[in-house]
CSV table of C-alpha atoms and ligand atoms in Angstrom, one decimal:
chain,number,residue,atom,x,y,z
A,1,MET,CA,0.0,0.0,0.0
A,2,ILE,CA,2.8,2.4,0.8
A,3,GLU,CA,4.2,1.8,-2.7
A,4,LYS,CA,0.8,2.6,-4.2
A,5,ILE,CA,0.4,5.8,-2.1
A,6,LYS,CA,3.9,7.0,-3.1
A,7,SER,CA,3.3,6.4,-6.8
A,8,LEU,CA,-0.1,8.3,-6.6
A,9,GLU,CA,1.6,11.1,-4.8
A,10,VAL,CA,3.9,11.9,-7.8
A,11,LEU,CA,1.0,12.9,-10.0
A,12,ALA,CA,-1.1,14.3,-7.2
A,13,ARG,CA,1.6,16.8,-6.4
A,14,THR,CA,1.5,18.3,-9.9
A,15,LEU,CA,-1.7,20.0,-8.8
A,16,ASP,CA,0.4,22.3,-6.6
A,17,PRO,CA,3.0,24.0,-8.9
A,18,ALA,CA,6.4,24.9,-7.6
A,19,PRO,CA,7.4,28.5,-7.3
A,20,THR,CA,9.3,28.5,-10.6
A,21,SER,CA,6.3,27.1,-12.5
A,22,ARG,CA,4.0,29.5,-10.7
A,23,ALA,CA,6.2,32.5,-11.7
A,24,ILE,CA,5.7,31.5,-15.4
A,25,LEU,CA,1.9,31.1,-15.1
A,26,TRP,CA,1.7,34.3,-13.1
A,27,GLN,CA,3.7,36.3,-15.8
A,28,GLN,CA,1.5,34.9,-18.6
A,29,THR,CA,-1.7,35.8,-16.7
A,30,GLN,CA,-0.4,39.3,-15.9
A,31,ASP,CA,0.7,39.9,-19.6
A,32,TYR,CA,-2.8,38.9,-20.7
A,33,VAL,CA,-4.5,41.1,-18.2
A,34,GLU,CA,-2.4,44.1,-19.0
A,35,GLY,CA,-2.9,43.5,-22.7
A,36,PHE,CA,-6.7,43.3,-22.2
A,37,LEU,CA,-6.9,46.5,-20.2
A,38,LYS,CA,-4.6,48.3,-22.6
A,39,GLU,CA,-6.8,47.5,-25.6
A,40,LEU,CA,-10.1,47.8,-23.7
A,41,GLY,CA,-11.0,51.3,-24.9
A,42,GLN,CA,-10.4,50.5,-28.5
A,43,LYS,CA,-12.3,47.3,-28.6
A,44,LYS,CA,-16.0,47.1,-29.7
A,45,ALA,CA,-18.5,47.2,-27.0
A,46,TYR,CA,-20.5,44.6,-28.8
A,47,GLN,CA,-19.5,42.0,-31.3
A,48,LYS,CA,-22.2,39.9,-32.8
A,49,ALA,CA,-21.1,36.4,-33.7
A,50,GLU,CA,-22.3,32.9,-34.5
A,51,LEU,CA,-22.0,30.7,-31.4
A,52,PRO,CA,-18.2,30.0,-31.4
A,53,GLN,CA,-16.6,26.6,-31.0
A,54,LEU,CA,-14.2,26.6,-28.2
A,55,SER,CA,-11.8,25.0,-30.6
A,56,LYS,CA,-8.9,24.4,-28.2
A,57,LEU,CA,-10.9,23.5,-25.2
A,58,VAL,CA,-9.9,19.9,-24.6
A,59,ILE,CA,-9.8,18.2,-21.3
A,60,ASN,CA,-7.5,15.2,-21.5
A,61,GLU,CA,-5.4,13.0,-19.2
A,62,GLU,CA,-2.1,14.8,-19.7
A,63,GLY,CA,-3.2,18.4,-19.3
A,64,GLY,CA,-2.3,21.3,-21.5
A,65,LEU,CA,-0.7,24.7,-21.7
A,66,MET,CA,-1.7,28.0,-20.1
A,67,SER,CA,-1.1,29.7,-23.5
A,68,ASP,CA,-4.0,27.6,-25.0
A,69,VAL,CA,-6.4,28.9,-22.4
A,70,LEU,CA,-5.3,32.5,-22.9
A,71,ASP,CA,-5.7,32.0,-26.7
A,72,ILE,CA,-9.3,30.9,-26.2
A,73,MET,CA,-9.9,33.8,-23.9
A,74,LYS,CA,-8.5,36.2,-26.4
A,75,THR,CA,-10.1,35.0,-29.6
A,76,GLU,CA,-13.3,33.2,-28.5
A,77,ILE,CA,-14.4,34.7,-25.2
A,78,ASP,CA,-13.1,38.2,-24.7
A,79,HIS,CA,-13.9,39.4,-28.2
A,80,VAL,CA,-17.4,38.1,-28.6
A,81,GLY,CA,-20.7,39.4,-27.1
A,82,ILE,CA,-21.0,42.4,-24.8
A,83,ASN,CA,-17.7,43.8,-23.5
A,84,SER,CA,-19.2,44.5,-20.2
A,85,THR,CA,-16.3,46.0,-18.4
A,86,ALA,CA,-15.7,48.7,-21.1
A,87,GLY,CA,-16.9,52.3,-20.7
A,88,GLN,CA,-18.7,51.9,-24.0
A,89,HIS,CA,-21.2,49.5,-22.3
A,90,LEU,CA,-24.4,51.5,-21.9
A,91,GLY,CA,-26.9,48.6,-22.1
A,92,TYR,CA,-29.1,46.8,-19.4
A,93,ILE,CA,-27.5,47.9,-16.1
A,94,PRO,CA,-23.8,48.0,-16.9
A,95,GLY,CA,-21.5,46.0,-14.6
A,96,GLY,CA,-18.0,47.2,-13.7
A,97,ALA,CA,-15.1,45.0,-12.5
A,98,LEU,CA,-12.8,47.3,-10.6
A,99,TRP,CA,-9.3,45.9,-10.9
A,100,ALA,CA,-8.8,46.1,-7.2
A,101,SER,CA,-11.7,43.6,-6.8
A,102,ALA,CA,-9.9,41.1,-9.0
A,103,LEU,CA,-6.9,41.3,-6.6
A,104,GLY,CA,-9.3,40.8,-3.7
A,105,ASP,CA,-10.7,37.7,-5.4
A,106,LEU,CA,-7.2,36.4,-6.0
A,107,LEU,CA,-6.3,36.9,-2.4
A,108,ALA,CA,-9.5,35.2,-1.2
A,109,ALA,CA,-9.1,32.3,-3.7
A,110,VAL,CA,-5.5,31.7,-2.7
A,111,SER,CA,-6.0,31.6,1.0
A,112,ASN,CA,-9.5,30.1,0.7
A,113,ARG,CA,-10.6,31.3,4.1
A,114,TYR,CA,-14.0,29.8,5.0
A,115,ALA,CA,-15.9,32.9,5.8
A,116,GLY,CA,-19.3,31.2,6.4
A,117,MET,CA,-18.6,30.5,10.1
A,118,TYR,CA,-16.9,32.7,12.8
A,119,TYR,CA,-15.2,29.6,14.2
A,120,ALA,CA,-13.5,28.8,10.9
A,121,SER,CA,-12.5,32.4,10.0
A,122,PRO,CA,-13.1,34.9,12.7
A,123,GLY,CA,-11.3,37.6,10.6
A,124,GLY,CA,-13.2,36.8,7.4
A,125,VAL,CA,-16.6,36.8,9.2
A,126,LEU,CA,-15.8,40.1,11.0
A,127,LEU,CA,-14.8,41.7,7.7
A,128,GLU,CA,-18.1,40.6,6.0
A,129,ASN,CA,-20.1,41.6,9.0
A,130,GLN,CA,-18.5,45.0,9.1
A,131,LEU,CA,-19.3,45.5,5.5
A,132,ILE,CA,-22.9,44.6,6.2
A,133,ARG,CA,-22.9,47.1,9.1
A,134,TRP,CA,-21.6,49.8,6.8
A,135,LEU,CA,-24.3,49.0,4.3
A,136,CYS,CA,-27.0,49.1,7.0
A,137,GLU,CA,-25.8,52.5,8.1
A,138,LEU,CA,-25.8,53.7,4.5
A,139,VAL,CA,-29.4,52.7,4.2
A,140,GLY,CA,-30.3,54.2,7.6
A,141,PHE,CA,-31.1,50.8,9.3
A,142,PRO,CA,-30.8,50.4,13.1
A,143,ALA,CA,-28.0,48.5,14.8
A,144,THR,CA,-30.3,45.5,15.1
A,145,ALA,CA,-30.4,45.1,11.3
A,146,HIS,CA,-28.3,42.5,9.5
A,147,GLY,CA,-27.8,41.1,6.1
A,148,ASN,CA,-25.9,38.8,3.8
A,149,LEU,CA,-23.6,39.1,0.8
A,150,SER,CA,-25.0,36.9,-2.0
A,151,SER,CA,-24.0,36.2,-5.5
A,152,GLY,CA,-26.3,38.9,-6.8
A,153,GLY,CA,-29.7,40.7,-6.5
A,154,SER,CA,-31.7,37.6,-7.5
A,155,ILE,CA,-30.4,35.4,-4.6
A,156,ALA,CA,-30.6,38.4,-2.3
A,157,SER,CA,-34.3,38.8,-3.2
A,158,ILE,CA,-34.9,35.1,-2.4
A,159,ILE,CA,-33.4,35.7,1.1
A,160,ALA,CA,-35.6,38.8,1.6
A,161,LEU,CA,-38.8,37.1,0.6
A,162,THR,CA,-38.1,33.9,2.6
A,163,THR,CA,-37.7,36.1,5.7
A,164,ALA,CA,-40.9,38.0,4.9
A,165,ARG,CA,-42.8,34.7,4.5
A,166,GLU,CA,-41.6,33.4,7.9
A,167,VAL,CA,-42.2,36.7,9.8
A,168,HIS,CA,-45.8,36.8,8.3
A,169,GLN,CA,-46.3,33.1,8.7
A,170,ILE,CA,-47.5,32.4,5.2
A,171,ARG,CA,-48.5,28.8,5.2
A,172,SER,CA,-50.7,26.5,3.0
A,173,THR,CA,-53.7,27.6,5.1
A,174,ASN,CA,-53.4,31.3,4.3
A,175,VAL,CA,-51.3,31.6,1.2
A,176,ARG,CA,-54.3,31.9,-1.2
A,177,LYS,CA,-55.6,34.9,0.8
A,178,SER,CA,-52.3,36.7,1.0
A,179,VAL,CA,-51.7,39.5,-1.4
A,180,ILE,CA,-48.5,41.0,-2.9
A,181,TYR,CA,-48.4,44.4,-4.5
A,182,PHE,CA,-46.0,45.7,-7.1
A,183,THR,CA,-45.9,47.6,-10.4
A,184,PRO,CA,-45.4,46.1,-13.9
A,185,GLN,CA,-41.9,47.7,-13.8
A,186,MET,CA,-40.8,45.3,-11.0
A,187,HIS,CA,-37.7,43.2,-11.9
A,188,HIS,CA,-38.5,39.7,-13.0
A,189,CYS,CA,-36.1,38.2,-10.4
A,190,LEU,CA,-38.8,39.0,-7.9
A,191,ASN,CA,-41.4,37.1,-9.8
A,192,LYS,CA,-38.9,34.2,-9.8
A,193,ALA,CA,-38.3,34.6,-6.0
A,194,ILE,CA,-42.1,34.6,-5.4
A,195,GLN,CA,-42.2,31.2,-7.1
A,196,ILE,CA,-39.1,29.8,-5.6
A,197,VAL,CA,-40.0,30.6,-2.0
A,198,GLY,CA,-43.4,29.1,-2.3
A,199,LEU,CA,-45.5,32.3,-2.6
A,200,GLY,CA,-46.7,31.5,-6.1
A,201,GLU,CA,-50.2,30.9,-4.8
A,202,CYS,CA,-50.4,34.4,-3.3
A,203,ILE,CA,-52.6,36.9,-5.1
A,204,CYS,CA,-50.5,39.4,-7.0
A,205,ARG,CA,-51.8,42.9,-7.7
A,206,LEU,CA,-50.2,44.9,-10.4
A,207,ILE,CA,-50.5,48.6,-9.4
A,208,PRO,CA,-50.3,51.0,-12.4
A,209,VAL,CA,-47.5,53.5,-12.7
A,210,ASN,CA,-47.7,57.3,-13.5
A,211,GLN,CA,-46.0,58.9,-16.5
A,212,ARG,CA,-42.6,58.7,-14.8
A,213,PHE,CA,-43.1,54.9,-14.3
A,214,GLU,CA,-43.5,55.2,-10.5
A,215,MET,CA,-46.1,53.4,-8.6
A,216,ASP,CA,-49.3,55.4,-8.1
A,217,PRO,CA,-49.8,55.4,-4.3
A,218,ASP,CA,-53.4,56.3,-4.5
A,219,LEU,CA,-54.2,53.3,-6.6
A,220,LEU,CA,-52.2,51.2,-4.2
A,221,ARG,CA,-54.2,52.5,-1.3
A,222,LYS,CA,-57.5,51.8,-3.2
A,223,GLN,CA,-56.5,48.3,-4.0
A,224,LEU,CA,-55.5,47.6,-0.3
A,225,GLU,CA,-58.9,49.0,0.8
A,226,GLN,CA,-60.7,46.8,-1.6
A,227,ASP,CA,-58.7,43.7,-0.7
A,228,THR,CA,-59.1,44.1,3.1
A,229,SER,CA,-62.9,44.7,2.7
A,230,ALA,CA,-63.0,41.5,0.7
A,231,GLY,CA,-61.4,39.6,3.6
A,232,LEU,CA,-58.0,39.1,2.0
A,233,SER,CA,-54.7,39.7,3.9
A,234,PRO,CA,-52.3,42.2,2.4
A,235,PHE,CA,-48.9,40.6,3.0
A,236,LEU,CA,-46.1,42.3,1.0
A,237,ILE,CA,-45.5,45.6,-0.8
A,238,ILE,CA,-42.6,45.7,-3.2
A,239,ALA,CA,-41.1,49.1,-4.3
A,240,THR,CA,-38.3,49.6,-6.7
A,241,ALA,CA,-35.6,52.2,-6.1
A,242,GLY,CA,-34.3,52.4,-9.7
A,243,THR,CA,-36.2,50.2,-12.1
A,244,THR,CA,-34.2,48.4,-14.7
A,245,ASP,CA,-36.2,49.7,-17.6
A,246,THR,CA,-36.3,53.4,-16.9
A,247,GLY,CA,-34.4,54.0,-13.6
A,248,ALA,CA,-37.7,55.2,-11.9
A,249,VAL,CA,-37.9,55.4,-8.2
A,250,ASP,CA,-41.2,54.4,-6.6
A,251,PRO,CA,-42.6,56.9,-4.0
A,252,LEU,CA,-40.7,55.1,-1.2
A,253,GLU,CA,-41.9,57.3,1.7
A,254,GLU,CA,-45.6,57.2,0.8
A,255,MET,CA,-45.5,53.5,0.2
A,256,ALA,CA,-43.8,53.1,3.6
A,257,MET,CA,-46.7,54.8,5.3
A,258,ILE,CA,-49.2,52.7,3.4
A,259,SER,CA,-47.3,49.6,4.4
A,260,GLN,CA,-47.4,50.5,8.0
A,261,GLN,CA,-51.1,51.3,7.9
A,262,TYR,CA,-51.8,47.8,6.5
A,263,ASN,CA,-49.1,46.1,8.5
A,264,THR,CA,-47.4,44.5,5.5
A,265,TRP,CA,-43.8,43.6,4.9
A,266,TYR,CA,-42.2,46.4,2.9
A,267,HIS,CA,-39.4,45.3,0.5
A,268,ILE,CA,-37.4,47.8,-1.6
A,269,ASP,CA,-35.5,46.5,-4.6
A,270,ALA,CA,-32.6,48.9,-4.8
A,271,ALA,CA,-30.4,46.5,-6.8
A,272,TYR,CA,-29.6,49.2,-9.3
A,273,GLY,CA,-30.3,52.4,-7.5
A,274,GLY,CA,-29.2,51.8,-3.9
A,275,PHE,CA,-25.6,53.0,-4.1
A,276,PHE,CA,-26.7,56.4,-5.3
A,277,LEU,CA,-27.2,56.9,-1.5
A,278,LEU,CA,-23.5,57.7,-1.6
A,279,VAL,CA,-24.2,60.9,-3.6
A,280,GLU,CA,-25.4,63.7,-1.4
A,281,ARG,CA,-27.7,65.3,-4.1
A,282,MET,CA,-29.4,61.9,-4.7
A,283,LYS,CA,-30.3,61.2,-1.1
A,284,GLU,CA,-33.6,63.1,-1.3
A,285,ARG,CA,-34.6,60.9,-4.2
A,286,LEU,CA,-34.1,57.7,-2.2
A,287,LYS,CA,-35.7,59.2,1.0
A,288,GLY,CA,-37.8,56.5,2.8
A,289,ILE,CA,-35.5,53.6,2.0
A,290,ASP,CA,-34.8,53.4,5.7
A,291,GLN,CA,-38.5,52.6,6.3
A,292,ALA,CA,-38.2,49.2,4.5
A,293,ASP,CA,-38.2,45.9,6.2
A,294,SER,CA,-35.8,44.5,3.6
A,295,VAL,CA,-33.6,46.1,1.0
A,296,VAL,CA,-31.6,44.5,-1.9
A,297,MET,CA,-28.6,46.2,-3.4
A,298,ASP,CA,-26.1,45.1,-6.1
A,299,PRO,CA,-22.5,46.0,-5.4
A,300,HIS,CA,-21.7,44.5,-8.9
A,301,LYS,CA,-23.7,47.4,-10.3
A,302,GLY,CA,-23.4,50.5,-8.2
A,303,LEU,CA,-20.1,49.7,-6.5
A,304,PHE,CA,-18.6,48.7,-9.9
A,305,LEU,CA,-17.5,45.2,-8.6
A,306,PRO,CA,-17.2,42.2,-10.9
A,307,PHE,CA,-20.3,40.1,-11.3
A,308,GLY,CA,-21.1,37.9,-8.4
A,309,THR,CA,-21.9,40.2,-5.5
A,310,GLY,CA,-25.4,41.2,-4.3
A,311,VAL,CA,-26.5,42.2,-0.8
A,312,VAL,CA,-29.7,41.8,1.2
A,313,LEU,CA,-30.3,43.9,4.3
A,314,ILE,CA,-33.1,43.0,6.8
A,315,LYS,CA,-34.2,45.5,9.4
A,316,ASP,CA,-35.0,42.8,11.9
A,317,GLY,CA,-31.7,41.0,11.8
A,318,GLN,CA,-32.9,38.3,14.2
A,319,ALA,CA,-35.7,37.4,11.9
A,320,LEU,CA,-33.1,36.9,9.1
A,321,VAL,CA,-31.1,34.6,11.4
A,322,ASN,CA,-34.1,32.7,12.7
A,323,THR,CA,-35.3,32.1,9.1
A,324,HIS,CA,-32.0,30.7,7.9
A,325,THR,CA,-30.5,28.8,10.8
A,326,GLN,CA,-30.6,25.0,10.9
A,327,GLU,CA,-28.4,22.8,13.1
A,328,ALA,CA,-26.4,19.8,12.1
A,329,SER,CA,-24.4,17.2,14.1
A,330,TYR,CA,-21.3,17.6,12.1
A,331,MET,CA,-21.3,21.3,12.7
A,332,ILE,CA,-21.3,21.2,16.6
A,333,ASP,CA,-17.7,22.5,16.9
A,334,ALA,CA,-18.8,25.8,15.2
A,335,TYR,CA,-21.5,26.6,17.6
A,336,GLY,CA,-21.3,28.8,20.7
A,337,PHE,CA,-19.8,32.1,19.3
A,338,ASP,CA,-21.5,35.5,19.6
A,339,GLU,CA,-20.8,36.7,16.1
A,340,ILE,CA,-23.5,36.1,13.5
A,341,ASN,CA,-22.4,33.5,11.0
A,342,PRO,CA,-23.0,34.5,7.3
A,343,ALA,CA,-24.0,30.8,6.8
A,344,ASP,CA,-27.0,31.4,9.1
A,345,CYS,CA,-28.2,34.4,7.0
A,346,GLY,CA,-28.9,32.7,3.7
A,347,PRO,CA,-29.1,29.4,1.8
A,348,GLU,CA,-25.4,29.1,1.1
A,349,LEU,CA,-23.2,27.1,3.5
A,350,THR,CA,-19.8,27.1,1.7
A,351,LYS,CA,-19.3,30.2,-0.3
A,352,HIS,CA,-16.7,32.5,-1.9
A,353,PHE,CA,-15.2,34.9,0.6
A,354,ARG,CA,-16.9,37.8,-1.1
A,355,GLY,CA,-16.0,40.5,1.5
A,356,LEU,CA,-12.5,41.0,0.2
A,357,ARG,CA,-13.5,41.9,-3.4
A,358,MET,CA,-15.7,44.7,-1.9
A,359,TRP,CA,-13.5,45.8,1.0
A,360,LEU,CA,-10.3,46.1,-1.0
A,361,PRO,CA,-11.4,48.7,-3.6
A,362,LEU,CA,-13.3,50.7,-0.9
A,363,HIS,CA,-10.2,50.8,1.2
A,364,LEU,CA,-7.7,51.5,-1.6
A,365,HIS,CA,-9.6,54.2,-3.4
A,366,GLY,CA,-11.6,55.8,-0.6
A,367,LEU,CA,-15.3,56.6,-0.6
A,368,GLN,CA,-14.9,60.0,-2.3
A,369,ALA,CA,-13.8,58.3,-5.5
A,370,PHE,CA,-17.1,56.2,-5.5
A,371,ARG,CA,-19.2,59.2,-4.7
A,372,ALA,CA,-17.6,61.2,-7.6
A,373,CYS,CA,-17.9,58.3,-10.0
A,374,LEU,CA,-21.6,57.8,-9.2
A,375,GLU,CA,-22.4,61.6,-9.4
A,376,GLU,CA,-20.6,61.8,-12.7
A,377,LYS,CA,-22.9,59.1,-14.0
A,378,VAL,CA,-26.0,61.0,-13.0
A,379,PHE,CA,-24.7,64.1,-14.9
A,380,LEU,CA,-23.6,62.1,-17.9
A,381,CYS,CA,-27.0,60.6,-18.2
A,382,ARG,CA,-28.7,64.1,-18.0
A,383,TYR,CA,-26.2,65.3,-20.6
A,384,PHE,CA,-27.1,62.4,-22.9
A,385,HIS,CA,-30.8,63.0,-22.3
A,386,GLU,CA,-30.4,66.7,-23.4
A,387,GLU,CA,-28.1,66.0,-26.4
A,388,ILE,CA,-30.1,63.2,-27.9
A,389,GLN,CA,-33.0,65.5,-28.3
A,390,THR,CA,-30.9,67.9,-30.5
A,391,LEU,CA,-30.6,64.9,-32.9
A,392,GLY,CA,-34.4,64.9,-33.3
A,393,PHE,CA,-35.1,62.1,-30.8
A,394,GLU,CA,-38.1,61.8,-28.6
A,395,VAL,CA,-37.1,61.0,-24.9
A,396,GLY,CA,-38.7,59.4,-21.9
A,397,PRO,CA,-39.1,61.3,-18.6
A,398,PRO,CA,-36.0,63.2,-17.2
A,399,PRO,CA,-33.7,60.5,-15.7
A,400,ALA,CA,-34.3,59.9,-12.0
A,401,LEU,CA,-30.9,58.2,-11.7
A,402,SER,CA,-28.7,57.3,-14.7
A,403,VAL,CA,-31.0,55.5,-17.2
A,404,THR,CA,-32.8,57.3,-19.9
A,405,LEU,CA,-35.1,56.3,-22.8
A,406,PHE,CA,-35.2,57.6,-26.4
A,407,ARG,CA,-36.6,56.7,-29.8
A,408,TYR,CA,-36.9,58.3,-33.2
A,409,PRO,CA,-40.4,59.6,-33.9
A,410,ALA,CA,-40.9,57.8,-37.2
A,411,ALA,CA,-44.2,56.9,-38.9
A,412,ASN,CA,-44.0,53.4,-37.5
A,413,PRO,CA,-41.8,54.1,-34.4
A,414,THR,CA,-41.5,50.5,-33.2
A,415,ALA,CA,-40.3,49.2,-36.6
A,416,PHE,CA,-38.0,52.1,-37.2
A,417,ASN,CA,-36.4,51.9,-33.7
A,418,LYS,CA,-36.1,48.2,-34.0
A,419,ALA,CA,-34.0,48.8,-37.2
A,420,LEU,CA,-32.1,51.4,-35.3
A,421,ILE,CA,-31.1,49.2,-32.4
A,422,GLU,CA,-30.1,46.5,-34.9
A,423,ALA,CA,-27.9,49.1,-36.6
A,424,ILE,CA,-26.4,50.0,-33.2
A,425,HIS,CA,-25.6,46.4,-32.5
A,426,GLU,CA,-24.2,45.9,-35.9
A,427,ASP,CA,-21.9,49.0,-35.4
A,428,GLY,CA,-20.9,47.8,-31.9
A,429,ARG,CA,-18.7,50.8,-30.9
A,430,TYR,CA,-21.1,51.4,-28.0
A,431,PHE,CA,-23.6,48.9,-26.6
A,432,MET,CA,-27.2,49.8,-25.8
A,433,SER,CA,-30.3,47.7,-25.3
A,434,SER,CA,-34.0,48.2,-26.1
A,435,THR,CA,-37.1,47.5,-24.2
A,436,LEU,CA,-40.9,47.4,-24.7
A,437,ILE,CA,-42.9,49.8,-22.6
A,438,GLU,CA,-46.6,49.4,-22.9
A,439,GLY,CA,-46.0,47.6,-26.2
A,440,GLU,CA,-43.8,50.4,-27.7
A,441,LEU,CA,-40.1,49.9,-28.4
A,442,TRP,CA,-37.7,52.3,-26.7
A,443,ILE,CA,-33.9,52.3,-26.7
A,444,ARG,CA,-32.2,52.8,-23.3
A,445,CYS,CA,-29.0,54.5,-22.4
A,446,ALA,CA,-27.8,53.2,-19.0
A,447,VAL,CA,-24.8,54.9,-17.5
A,448,LEU,CA,-23.2,53.0,-14.7
A,449,ASN,CA,-19.9,51.6,-15.8
A,450,PHE,CA,-17.0,53.3,-13.9
A,451,ARG,CA,-15.1,53.7,-17.2
A,452,THR,CA,-17.8,55.7,-18.8
A,453,HIS,CA,-16.9,59.4,-19.0
A,454,LEU,CA,-17.8,62.4,-21.1
A,455,GLN,CA,-15.7,61.1,-24.1
A,456,GLU,CA,-17.8,57.9,-24.2
A,457,ILE,CA,-21.1,59.7,-24.1
A,458,LYS,CA,-20.0,62.0,-26.9
A,459,GLY,CA,-18.9,59.0,-28.9
A,460,ALA,CA,-22.2,57.2,-28.3
A,461,LEU,CA,-24.1,60.2,-29.6
A,462,GLU,CA,-21.9,60.2,-32.7
A,463,MET,CA,-22.5,56.6,-33.2
A,464,ILE,CA,-26.3,57.0,-32.9
A,465,ALA,CA,-26.2,59.9,-35.4
A,466,ASP,CA,-24.3,57.6,-37.9
A,467,CYS,CA,-26.8,54.7,-37.3
A,468,LEU,CA,-29.7,57.0,-37.7
A,469,GLU,CA,-28.4,58.0,-41.1
A,470,ILE,CA,-28.0,54.4,-42.1
A,471,VAL,CA,-31.6,53.5,-41.1
A,472,ARG,CA,-33.1,56.6,-42.7
A,473,THR,CA,-31.4,56.0,-46.0
A,474,ALA,CA,-32.0,52.2,-46.0
B,501,LIG,C1,-30.1,43.7,-11.8
B,501,LIG,C2,-31.4,43.9,-11.1
B,501,LIG,C3,-31.9,42.8,-10.3
B,501,LIG,C4,-31.3,41.4,-10.4
B,501,LIG,O1,-30.1,41.3,-9.8
B,501,LIG,P1,-29.0,40.3,-10.3
B,501,LIG,O2,-27.8,40.8,-9.6
B,501,LIG,O3,-28.9,40.4,-11.8
B,501,LIG,O4,-29.4,38.9,-9.9
B,501,LIG,C5,-33.0,43.1,-9.6
B,501,LIG,N1,-33.6,44.3,-9.6
B,501,LIG,C6,-33.1,45.3,-10.3
B,501,LIG,C7,-33.8,46.6,-10.2
B,501,LIG,C8,-32.0,45.1,-11.0
B,501,LIG,O5,-31.5,46.2,-11.8
């Protein structure tokens, strides 16, 4: 047996490269990253392509070369589709990918601290919990609030709605009488969450929006009155602070008062808009966010982190913990510490140590850089909103945050603007996306990438003028 073990050890040890081999891999990776970042501004924001074959992706017994993987990255992954970390990305809600976050990820992946339990990594858990505390303070939640870093807004929403369901004791006996209120502009991850956490049998009321795509609070009140008179139980009101389509912010304060009056859970989806709280002039717009029972924010949007970080904050932190704590015999060594375990605040047990990718850039660059970058985006969007009109475009309401809508007023606007967005995608210098609002097609300009500055917005306007010319003369 010793002979067998020793012979296996030879190959097993190749999984742990020696410092000299590491240095080579390290250098190749660094060269690739530097090359990528150097070319980033010149590359297309969108490259349409047939589904590529990952030609060199072979997994065999002997293993291969780093250079093969970097080749695939360069030719078949990093040049096709949306270049989401470029400042020319103005579609959907742009992501970011601060370079310092990548370093945080690297550090977390190398040391692989288990930040789910205080017992396993007291420092890692304290770091995550301090970030949660900072976020709670940003939102205006009390010291008894708590939360969880998740992979994104979708999972964060599942945690929020699970907690709401437990606090309000929604069971098979009352689910069909329980009512949820939201607007047609709510993000579809919440429809998914409603299904996933077993609330699919609740009654869902779509409350109409006003011309700025914000929930009409009078219609919400009316619906609640009707429902309570009919013997139904209002359970959950969902507001959005920054809708994906138009960046609209629902009337958070008024909805909070209505929620209190009817004793419902009040959830605010601030996945896109939440971090505008860092901008002094935007605080007024988000007033009332502290009245929520739960808030979801996406650091991989508003804090410019790479994809894979969302956050849920629950005002009643104990309810979050009660909802997500289960005991297991093999975990007994980890019990008995005062600090809240991240693993007791959501569905994930073992997870990536997400705190570092968020803490490192905040620490290195300081908050003032984030505040400036977010405020710059607000003004860039307002600038775009003004300038696009001088090209003859019709626009949506003045941007509440950093998303705006536009379309060309042609005889058949939907067909014309469909051709225009196709021309924009064909051009690819800047990426934008379109949406249907009440059946009408609009093009969106969403400014949130940290690399988007005035030069990019001017370039996007030029591209749109070029594409307009192409479509008009077609
Ligand atoms: C992006 C977004 C979500 C979903 O979050 P993911 O991080 O993509 O899972 C939810 N709500 C709003 C308003 C969003 O913009």
